[in-house]
Amino acid sequence: QLQLVESGGGLVQPGGSLRLSCTASGFTLASFVIGWFRQAPGKEREGVACISSGDGRTNYGDSVKGRFTVSRDYARNMVYLQMNSLKPEDIAVYYCAADVRDYFCSGPIIEEYDYWGQGTQVTVSS
């Protein structure tokens, strides 16, 4: 069973940065499309970013384009979400997820993801 674990959430001031990490034990994340999602209180879960297996192609939600960057660290078996210029509207629980059926990411689209982490809280406040 693929188990994903997120880390790196916390409290940051508006305009600040955080880097979230996603890892898994016993599985090579580079083999899977990895997506990042978030869910704010009272709102539906939305796709933030994803990275393809193989060529590392990335895709981003409109609300984070130009501010967030998803990347892989193959040596550490990690996927990162670098979040810059954070805003109060970025407050949410952030999840990483794995799509084990595809090679390329799009969206990301929630229904395409098979395995999910437990999430990490990101709070943006002064």
N, CA, C and O atoms as a DFTB+ gen file, in Angstrom:
504 C
 N C O
     1  1       0.845      -1.186       0.000
     2  2       0.000       0.000       0.000
     3  2       0.886       1.243       0.000
     4  3       1.752       1.399       0.860
     5  1       0.663       2.107      -0.957
     6  2       1.434       3.342      -1.040
     7  2       0.928       4.319       0.009
     8  3      -0.249       4.680       0.017
     9  1       1.818       4.740       0.888
    10  2       1.465       5.722       1.910
    11  2       2.293       6.972       1.698
    12  3       3.522       6.916       1.649
    13  1       1.619       8.090       1.575
    14  2       2.266       9.372       1.352
    15  2       2.240      10.179       2.638
    16  3       1.277      10.134       3.404
    17  1       3.318      10.915       2.858
    18  2       3.417      11.735       4.062
    19  2       3.855      13.132       3.666
    20  3       4.885      13.310       3.017
    21  1       3.067      14.121       4.061
    22  2       3.408      15.518       3.811
    23  2       4.052      16.121       5.053
    24  3       3.797      15.690       6.178
    25  1       4.887      17.123       4.826
    26  2       5.463      17.877       5.929
    27  2       5.795      19.278       5.430
    28  3       5.781      19.546       4.229
    29  1       6.094      20.164       6.375
    30  2       6.529      21.503       6.016
    31  2       5.501      22.595       6.187
    32  3       5.802      23.767       5.963
    33  1       4.296      22.235       6.577
    34  2       3.288      23.262       6.793
    35  2       3.599      24.079       8.040
    36  3       4.486      23.741       8.824
    37  1       2.854      25.153       8.201
    38  2       3.054      25.993       9.374
    39  2       2.418      27.353       9.192
    40  3       1.577      27.563       8.318
    41  1       2.841      28.266      10.038
    42  2       2.342      29.636      10.021
    43  2       3.371      30.541       9.352
    44  3       4.557      30.496       9.681
    45  1       2.917      31.349       8.429
    46  2       3.803      32.271       7.723
    47  2       3.070      33.588       7.525
    48  3       1.843      33.616       7.428
    49  1       3.821      34.670       7.464
    50  2       3.218      35.978       7.233
    51  2       2.872      36.159       5.760
    52  3       3.490      35.533       4.898
    53  1       1.901      36.997       5.466
    54  2       1.596      37.301       4.057
    55  2       2.851      37.758       3.322
    56  3       3.635      38.556       3.836
    57  1       3.023      37.242       2.121
    58  2       4.217      37.530       1.338
    59  2       5.368      36.585       1.587
    60  3       6.377      36.626       0.884
    61  1       5.223      35.733       2.586
    62  2       6.288      34.804       2.923
    63  2       6.263      33.546       2.083
    64  3       5.473      33.407       1.149
    65  1       7.155      32.630       2.444
    66  2       7.331      31.390       1.682
    67  2       7.325      30.183       2.607
    68  3       7.680      30.269       3.783
    69  1       6.912      29.065       2.043
    70  2       7.001      27.767       2.698
    71  2       7.330      26.736       1.636
    72  3       7.003      26.912       0.462
    73  1       7.980      25.659       2.056
    74  2       8.203      24.542       1.157
    75  2       7.603      23.290       1.785
    76  3       8.008      22.865       2.867
    77  1       6.653      22.719       1.102
    78  2       6.051      21.469       1.534
    79  2       6.793      20.292       0.894
    80  3       7.302      20.384      -0.223
    81  1       6.834      19.199       1.630
    82  2       7.493      17.990       1.140
    83  2       6.510      16.831       1.158
    84  3       5.613      16.760       1.998
    85  1       6.702      15.942       0.225
    86  2       5.891      14.725       0.134
    87  2       6.849      13.563      -0.071
    88  3       7.714      13.604      -0.945
    89  1       6.689      12.546       0.730
    90  2       7.539      11.378       0.586
    91  2       6.730      10.114       0.789
    92  3       5.588      10.163       1.248
    93  1       7.319       8.989       0.449
    94  2       6.687       7.689       0.633
    95  2       7.783       6.682       0.941
    96  3       8.900       6.795       0.436
    97  1       7.468       5.724       1.748
    98  2       8.435       4.681       2.047
    99  2       8.091       3.428       1.260
   100  3       6.927       3.041       1.156
   101  1       9.125       2.799       0.706
   102  2       8.922       1.560      -0.008
   103  2       8.502       1.706      -1.452
   104  3       8.360       0.709      -2.160
   105  1       8.301       2.932      -1.899
   106  2       7.893       3.188      -3.281
   107  2       8.716       4.338      -3.839
   108  3       9.105       5.251      -3.112
   109  1       8.973       4.282      -5.126
   110  2       9.722       5.345      -5.785
   111  2       8.739       6.351      -6.367
   112  3       8.015       6.055      -7.318
   113  1       8.727       7.535      -5.784
   114  2       7.752       8.536      -6.225
   115  2       7.957       8.952      -7.672
   116  3       7.017       9.394      -8.333
   117  1       9.167       8.814      -8.163
   118  2       9.423       9.197      -9.554
   119  2       8.624       8.352     -10.547
   120  3       8.492       8.724     -11.713
   121  1       8.102       7.239     -10.100
   122  2       7.324       6.363     -10.968
   123  2       5.893       6.837     -11.166
   124  3       5.174       6.334     -12.030
   125  1       5.487       7.809     -10.358
   126  2       4.081       8.216     -10.348
   127  2       3.916       9.692     -10.661
   128  3       4.807      10.506     -10.416
   129  1       2.761      10.012     -11.205
   130  2       2.342      11.405     -11.240
   131  2       1.988      11.803      -9.810
   132  3       1.223      11.110      -9.139
   133  1       2.542      12.910      -9.351
   134  2       2.258      13.399      -8.005
   135  2       1.550      14.743      -8.104
   136  3       1.979      15.644      -8.825
   137  1       0.479      14.848      -7.377
   138  2      -0.275      16.099      -7.364
   139  2      -0.317      16.694      -5.971
   140  3      -0.212      15.991      -4.965
   141  1      -0.474      17.996      -5.940
   142  2      -0.727      18.714      -4.699
   143  2      -2.122      19.318      -4.771
   144  3      -2.516      19.902      -5.780
   145  1      -2.850      19.164      -3.684
   146  2      -4.201      19.688      -3.573
   147  2      -4.327      20.451      -2.268
   148  3      -3.481      20.325      -1.382
   149  1      -5.365      21.230      -2.152
   150  2      -5.612      21.920      -0.890
   151  2      -7.110      22.018      -0.639
   152  3      -7.930      22.013      -1.558
   153  1      -7.425      22.107       0.642
   154  2      -8.815      22.260       1.029
   155  2      -8.908      23.270       2.164
   156  3      -8.377      23.069       3.256
   157  1      -9.593      24.349       1.867
   158  2      -9.827      25.389       2.867
   159  2     -11.123      25.079       3.609
   160  3     -11.985      24.373       3.086
   161  1     -11.262      25.601       4.820
   162  2     -12.487      25.354       5.589
   163  2     -13.727      25.754       4.806
   164  3     -13.812      26.865       4.284
   165  1     -14.684      24.842       4.729
   166  2     -15.944      25.129       4.059
   167  2     -15.892      25.125       2.550
   168  3     -16.875      25.462       1.890
   169  1     -14.742      24.740       1.992
   170  2     -14.597      24.740       0.531
   171  2     -14.250      23.348       0.028
   172  3     -13.818      22.480       0.787
   173  1     -14.446      23.161      -1.249
   174  2     -14.099      21.884      -1.866
   175  2     -12.587      21.797      -2.063
   176  3     -11.892      22.809      -2.163
   177  1     -12.107      20.571      -2.114
   178  2     -10.688      20.356      -2.390
   179  2     -10.388      20.791      -3.830
   180  3     -11.148      20.501      -4.754
   181  1      -9.270      21.487      -3.994
   182  2      -8.910      21.966      -5.320
   183  2      -7.483      21.571      -5.669
   184  3      -6.630      21.419      -4.794
   185  1      -7.245      21.409      -6.957
   186  2      -5.913      21.074      -7.436
   187  2      -5.009      22.283      -7.443
   188  3      -5.413      23.371      -7.854
   189  1      -3.787      22.091      -6.988
   190  2      -2.812      23.168      -6.907
   191  2      -1.730      23.005      -7.965
   192  3      -1.439      23.934      -8.717
   193  1      -1.138      21.815      -8.017
   194  2      -0.031      21.583      -8.949
   195  2       0.168      20.094      -9.112
   196  3      -0.264      19.301      -8.275
   197  1       0.824      19.720     -10.195
   198  2       1.171      18.317     -10.373
   199  2       2.433      18.220     -11.213
   200  3       2.807      19.145     -11.934
   201  1       3.081      17.050     -11.088
   202  2       4.307      16.810     -11.831
   203  2       4.250      15.403     -12.407
   204  3       3.926      14.436     -11.717
   205  1       4.569      15.320     -13.678
   206  2       4.495      14.041     -14.374
   207  2       5.642      13.143     -13.981
   208  3       6.678      13.616     -13.513
   209  1       5.463      11.852     -14.169
   210  2       6.591      10.938     -14.088
   211  2       7.362      11.049     -15.408
   212  3       6.855      11.604     -16.382
   213  1       8.562      10.530     -15.435
   214  2       9.317      10.590     -16.684
   215  2       9.911      11.962     -16.952
   216  3      10.991      12.276     -16.451
   217  1       9.219      12.786     -17.736
   218  2       9.813      14.049     -18.169
   219  2       9.631      15.188     -17.176
   220  3      10.145      16.283     -17.406
   221  1       8.917      14.961     -16.084
   222  2       8.776      15.991     -15.068
   223  2       7.926      17.175     -15.479
   224  3       8.021      18.248     -14.883
   225  1       7.100      16.989     -16.489
   226  2       6.196      18.058     -16.912
   227  2       5.323      18.482     -15.745
   228  3       4.868      17.642     -14.969
   229  1       5.085      19.791     -15.616
   230  2       4.298      20.303     -14.502
   231  2       3.049      21.026     -14.989
   232  3       2.964      21.449     -16.142
   233  1       2.093      21.157     -14.092
   234  2       0.872      21.898     -14.378
   235  2       0.397      22.539     -13.084
   236  3       0.596      21.987     -12.002
   237  1      -0.236      23.713     -13.196
   238  2      -0.616      24.475     -12.017
   239  2      -2.040      24.980     -12.115
   240  3      -2.551      25.266     -13.197
   241  1      -2.674      25.084     -10.937
   242  2      -3.956      25.750     -10.880
   243  2      -3.796      27.242     -11.118
   244  3      -2.741      27.806     -10.828
   245  1      -4.823      27.882     -11.637
   246  2      -4.733      29.302     -11.995
   247  2      -4.411      30.181     -10.791
   248  3      -3.727      31.195     -10.930
   249  1      -4.893      29.805      -9.621
   250  2      -4.725      30.671      -8.452
   251  2      -3.286      30.681      -7.922
   252  3      -2.943      31.540      -7.111
   253  1      -2.455      29.757      -8.357
   254  2      -1.089      29.679      -7.826
   255  2      -0.017      29.842      -8.894
   256  3       1.172      29.847      -8.575
   257  1      -0.412      29.973     -10.139
   258  2       0.575      30.108     -11.214
   259  2       1.476      31.307     -10.963
   260  3       1.013      32.398     -10.628
   261  1       2.771      31.080     -11.132
   262  2       3.742      32.149     -10.921
   263  2       4.187      32.293      -9.484
   264  3       5.153      33.006      -9.213
   265  1       3.513      31.637      -8.551
   266  2       3.882      31.728      -7.129
   267  2       4.366      30.392      -6.573
   268  3       5.260      30.359      -5.728
   269  1       3.784      29.303      -7.039
   270  2       4.120      27.969      -6.535
   271  2       4.913      27.206      -7.589
   272  3       4.720      27.387      -8.791
   273  1       5.809      26.348      -7.106
   274  2       6.601      25.504      -7.994
   275  2       6.661      24.101      -7.429
   276  3       6.991      23.908      -6.259
   277  1       6.343      23.124      -8.257
   278  2       6.439      21.717      -7.853
   279  2       7.693      21.121      -8.491
   280  3       8.011      21.399      -9.647
   281  1       8.394      20.300      -7.720
   282  2       9.634      19.712      -8.222
   283  2       9.880      18.367      -7.550
   284  3       9.256      18.026      -6.546
   285  1      10.795      17.624      -8.126
   286  2      11.186      16.333      -7.565
   287  2      12.640      16.364      -7.104
   288  3      13.486      17.037      -7.693
   289  1      12.900      15.627      -6.050
   290  2      14.268      15.321      -5.628
   291  2      14.385      13.807      -5.730
   292  3      13.926      13.071      -4.857
   293  1      15.012      13.358      -6.818
   294  2      15.055      11.919      -7.079
   295  2      15.914      11.201      -6.049
   296  3      15.592      10.082      -5.649
   297  1      16.976      11.813      -5.626
   298  2      17.889      11.161      -4.674
   299  2      17.212      10.934      -3.327
   300  3      17.448       9.924      -2.665
   301  1      16.363      11.888      -2.927
   302  2      15.697      11.785      -1.629
   303  2      14.304      11.179      -1.713
   304  3      13.639      11.009      -0.692
   305  1      13.853      10.849      -2.934
   306  2      12.507      10.296      -3.120
   307  2      11.449      11.248      -2.555
   308  3      10.550      10.844      -1.819
   309  1      11.586      12.515      -2.921
   310  2      10.698      13.539      -2.403
   311  2      10.083      14.324      -3.563
   312  3      10.655      14.409      -4.649
   313  1       8.930      14.882      -3.311
   314  2       8.328      15.886      -4.187
   315  2       8.061      17.114      -3.330
   316  3       7.524      17.014      -2.227
   317  1       8.442      18.267      -3.853
   318  2       8.303      19.507      -3.099
   319  2       7.256      20.414      -3.740
   320  3       6.999      20.360      -4.942
   321  1       6.673      21.236      -2.899
   322  2       5.844      22.343      -3.373
   323  2       6.399      23.608      -2.730
   324  3       6.184      23.868      -1.546
   325  1       7.108      24.381      -3.527
   326  2       7.641      25.653      -3.059
   327  2       6.560      26.712      -3.238
   328  3       6.069      26.940      -4.344
   329  1       6.203      27.347      -2.139
   330  2       5.118      28.334      -2.162
   331  2       5.683      29.691      -1.795
   332  3       6.174      29.891      -0.684
   333  1       5.613      30.611      -2.726
   334  2       6.105      31.968      -2.508
   335  2       4.956      32.962      -2.566
   336  3       3.872      32.653      -3.061
   337  1       5.209      34.153      -2.056
   338  2       4.216      35.236      -2.087
   339  2       2.873      34.757      -1.538
   340  3       1.825      34.968      -2.149
   341  1       2.925      34.122      -0.399
   342  2       1.708      33.527       0.166
   343  2       0.715      34.603       0.588
   344  3       1.078      35.687       1.044
   345  1      -0.552      34.249       0.412
   346  2      -1.660      35.159       0.695
   347  2      -2.599      34.491       1.700
   348  3      -2.581      33.268       1.845
   349  1      -3.409      35.276       2.386
   350  2      -4.384      34.659       3.306
   351  2      -5.302      33.660       2.599
   352  3      -5.747      32.692       3.217
   353  1      -5.589      33.879       1.327
   354  2      -6.455      32.938       0.608
   355  2      -5.779      31.598       0.309
   356  3      -6.422      30.681      -0.201
   357  1      -4.489      31.484       0.623
   358  2      -3.793      30.204       0.480
   359  2      -3.955      29.325       1.712
   360  3      -3.492      28.184       1.722
   361  1      -4.602      29.837       2.739
   362  2      -4.805      29.053       3.956
   363  2      -5.625      27.806       3.632
   364  3      -6.712      27.897       3.060
   365  1      -5.094      26.645       4.003
   366  2      -5.763      25.386       3.709
   367  2      -4.939      24.242       4.277
   368  3      -3.801      24.422       4.708
   369  1      -5.540      23.070       4.266
   370  2      -4.772      21.847       4.462
   371  2      -4.308      21.396       3.083
   372  3      -5.106      21.282       2.153
   373  1      -3.014      21.141       2.963
   374  2      -2.420      20.752       1.694
   375  2      -2.123      19.253       1.692
   376  3      -1.582      18.706       2.653
   377  1      -2.486      18.615       0.601
   378  2      -2.329      17.181       0.458
   379  2      -1.482      16.856      -0.766
   380  3      -1.593      17.518      -1.798
   381  1      -0.644      15.844      -0.649
   382  2      -0.051      15.286      -1.859
   383  2      -0.769      13.973      -2.170
   384  3      -1.289      13.300      -1.280
   385  1      -0.780      13.638      -3.435
   386  2      -1.492      12.457      -3.890
   387  2      -0.758      11.853      -5.074
   388  3      -0.027      12.541      -5.787
   389  1      -0.962      10.556      -5.273
   390  2      -0.294       9.838      -6.352
   391  2      -1.308       9.278      -7.342
   392  3      -2.304       8.660      -6.964
   393  1      -1.027       9.510      -8.604
   394  2      -1.795       8.914      -9.710
   395  2      -0.932       7.800     -10.272
   396  3       0.085       8.059     -10.916
   397  1      -1.333       6.568     -10.033
   398  2      -0.498       5.428     -10.412
   399  2      -0.823       4.895     -11.796
   400  3      -0.204       3.930     -12.244
   401  1      -1.785       5.507     -12.483
   402  2      -2.240       4.977     -13.761
   403  2      -1.758       5.786     -14.960
   404  3      -1.790       5.297     -16.090
   405  1      -1.316       7.003     -14.729
   406  2      -0.941       7.874     -15.829
   407  2       0.538       8.215     -15.787
   408  3       1.202       8.015     -14.770
   409  1       1.052       8.733     -16.899
   410  2       2.423       9.199     -16.965
   411  2       2.519      10.713     -16.939
   412  3       3.518      11.277     -16.494
   413  1       1.469      11.366     -17.422
   414  2       1.491      12.819     -17.518
   415  2       0.361      13.404     -16.680
   416  3      -0.733      12.848     -16.590
   417  1       0.665      14.542     -16.074
   418  2      -0.357      15.154     -15.230
   419  2      -1.110      16.214     -16.001
   420  3      -0.585      16.809     -16.943
   421  1      -2.319      16.438     -15.602
   422  2      -3.135      17.530     -16.121
   423  2      -3.999      18.002     -14.978
   424  3      -4.324      17.236     -14.071
   425  1      -4.363      19.245     -15.024
   426  2      -5.230      19.761     -13.952
   427  2      -4.425      20.350     -12.816
   428  3      -3.946      21.474     -12.968
   429  1      -4.236      19.677     -11.677
   430  2      -4.562      18.276     -11.424
   431  2      -6.050      18.051     -11.128
   432  3      -6.754      18.938     -10.645
   433  1      -6.490      16.852     -11.433
   434  2      -7.889      16.476     -11.316
   435  2      -8.023      15.433     -10.228
   436  3      -7.401      14.372     -10.287
   437  1      -8.835      15.738      -9.239
   438  2      -8.924      14.908      -8.040
   439  2      -9.227      13.456      -8.382
   440  3      -8.634      12.546      -7.803
   441  1     -10.132      13.234      -9.305
   442  2     -10.587      11.870      -9.594
   443  2      -9.499      10.978     -10.172
   444  3      -9.650       9.757     -10.205
   445  1      -8.407      11.574     -10.624
   446  2      -7.335      10.786     -11.244
   447  2      -6.350      10.239     -10.218
   448  3      -5.458       9.469     -10.574
   449  1      -6.493      10.621      -8.961
   450  2      -5.501      10.269      -7.951
   451  2      -6.009       9.147      -7.054
   452  3      -7.165       9.123      -6.634
   453  1      -5.099       8.223      -6.781
   454  2      -5.464       6.977      -6.120
   455  2      -5.077       6.931      -4.654
   456  3      -5.765       6.313      -3.842
   457  1      -3.979       7.583      -4.317
   458  2      -3.463       7.519      -2.955
   459  2      -3.219       8.935      -2.451
   460  3      -2.764       9.810      -3.187
   461  1      -3.534       9.132      -1.175
   462  2      -3.491      10.460      -0.581
   463  2      -2.753      10.438       0.750
   464  3      -2.808       9.464       1.500
   465  1      -2.060      11.540       1.020
   466  2      -1.491      11.721       2.333
   467  2      -2.522      12.275       3.301
   468  3      -3.680      12.491       2.940
   469  1      -2.087      12.503       4.533
   470  2      -2.987      12.978       5.581
   471  2      -3.125      14.490       5.589
   472  3      -4.053      15.023       6.197
   473  1      -2.232      15.174       4.936
   474  2      -2.341      16.623       4.835
   475  2      -1.474      17.357       5.832
   476  3      -1.117      16.825       6.884
   477  1      -1.140      18.590       5.484
   478  2      -0.392      19.469       6.371
   479  2      -1.012      20.861       6.292
   480  3      -1.347      21.345       5.211
   481  1      -1.158      21.491       7.447
   482  2      -1.853      22.775       7.536
   483  2      -0.914      23.922       7.155
   484  3       0.228      23.988       7.609
   485  1      -1.417      24.809       6.320
   486  2      -0.709      26.057       5.985
   487  2      -1.598      27.217       6.407
   488  3      -2.756      27.316       6.002
   489  1      -1.033      28.089       7.224
   490  2      -1.763      29.264       7.698
   491  2      -0.960      30.512       7.341
   492  3       0.244      30.578       7.589
   493  1      -1.622      31.477       6.771
   494  2      -0.979      32.735       6.372
   495  2      -1.649      33.856       7.158
   496  3      -2.826      34.159       6.966
   497  1      -0.878      34.455       8.036
   498  2      -1.446      35.491       8.898
   499  2      -0.342      36.357       9.468
   500  3       0.773      35.898       9.714
   501  1      -0.679      37.619       9.672
   502  2       0.280      38.524      10.293
   503  2       0.060      38.570      11.813
   504  3       0.775      39.281      12.519
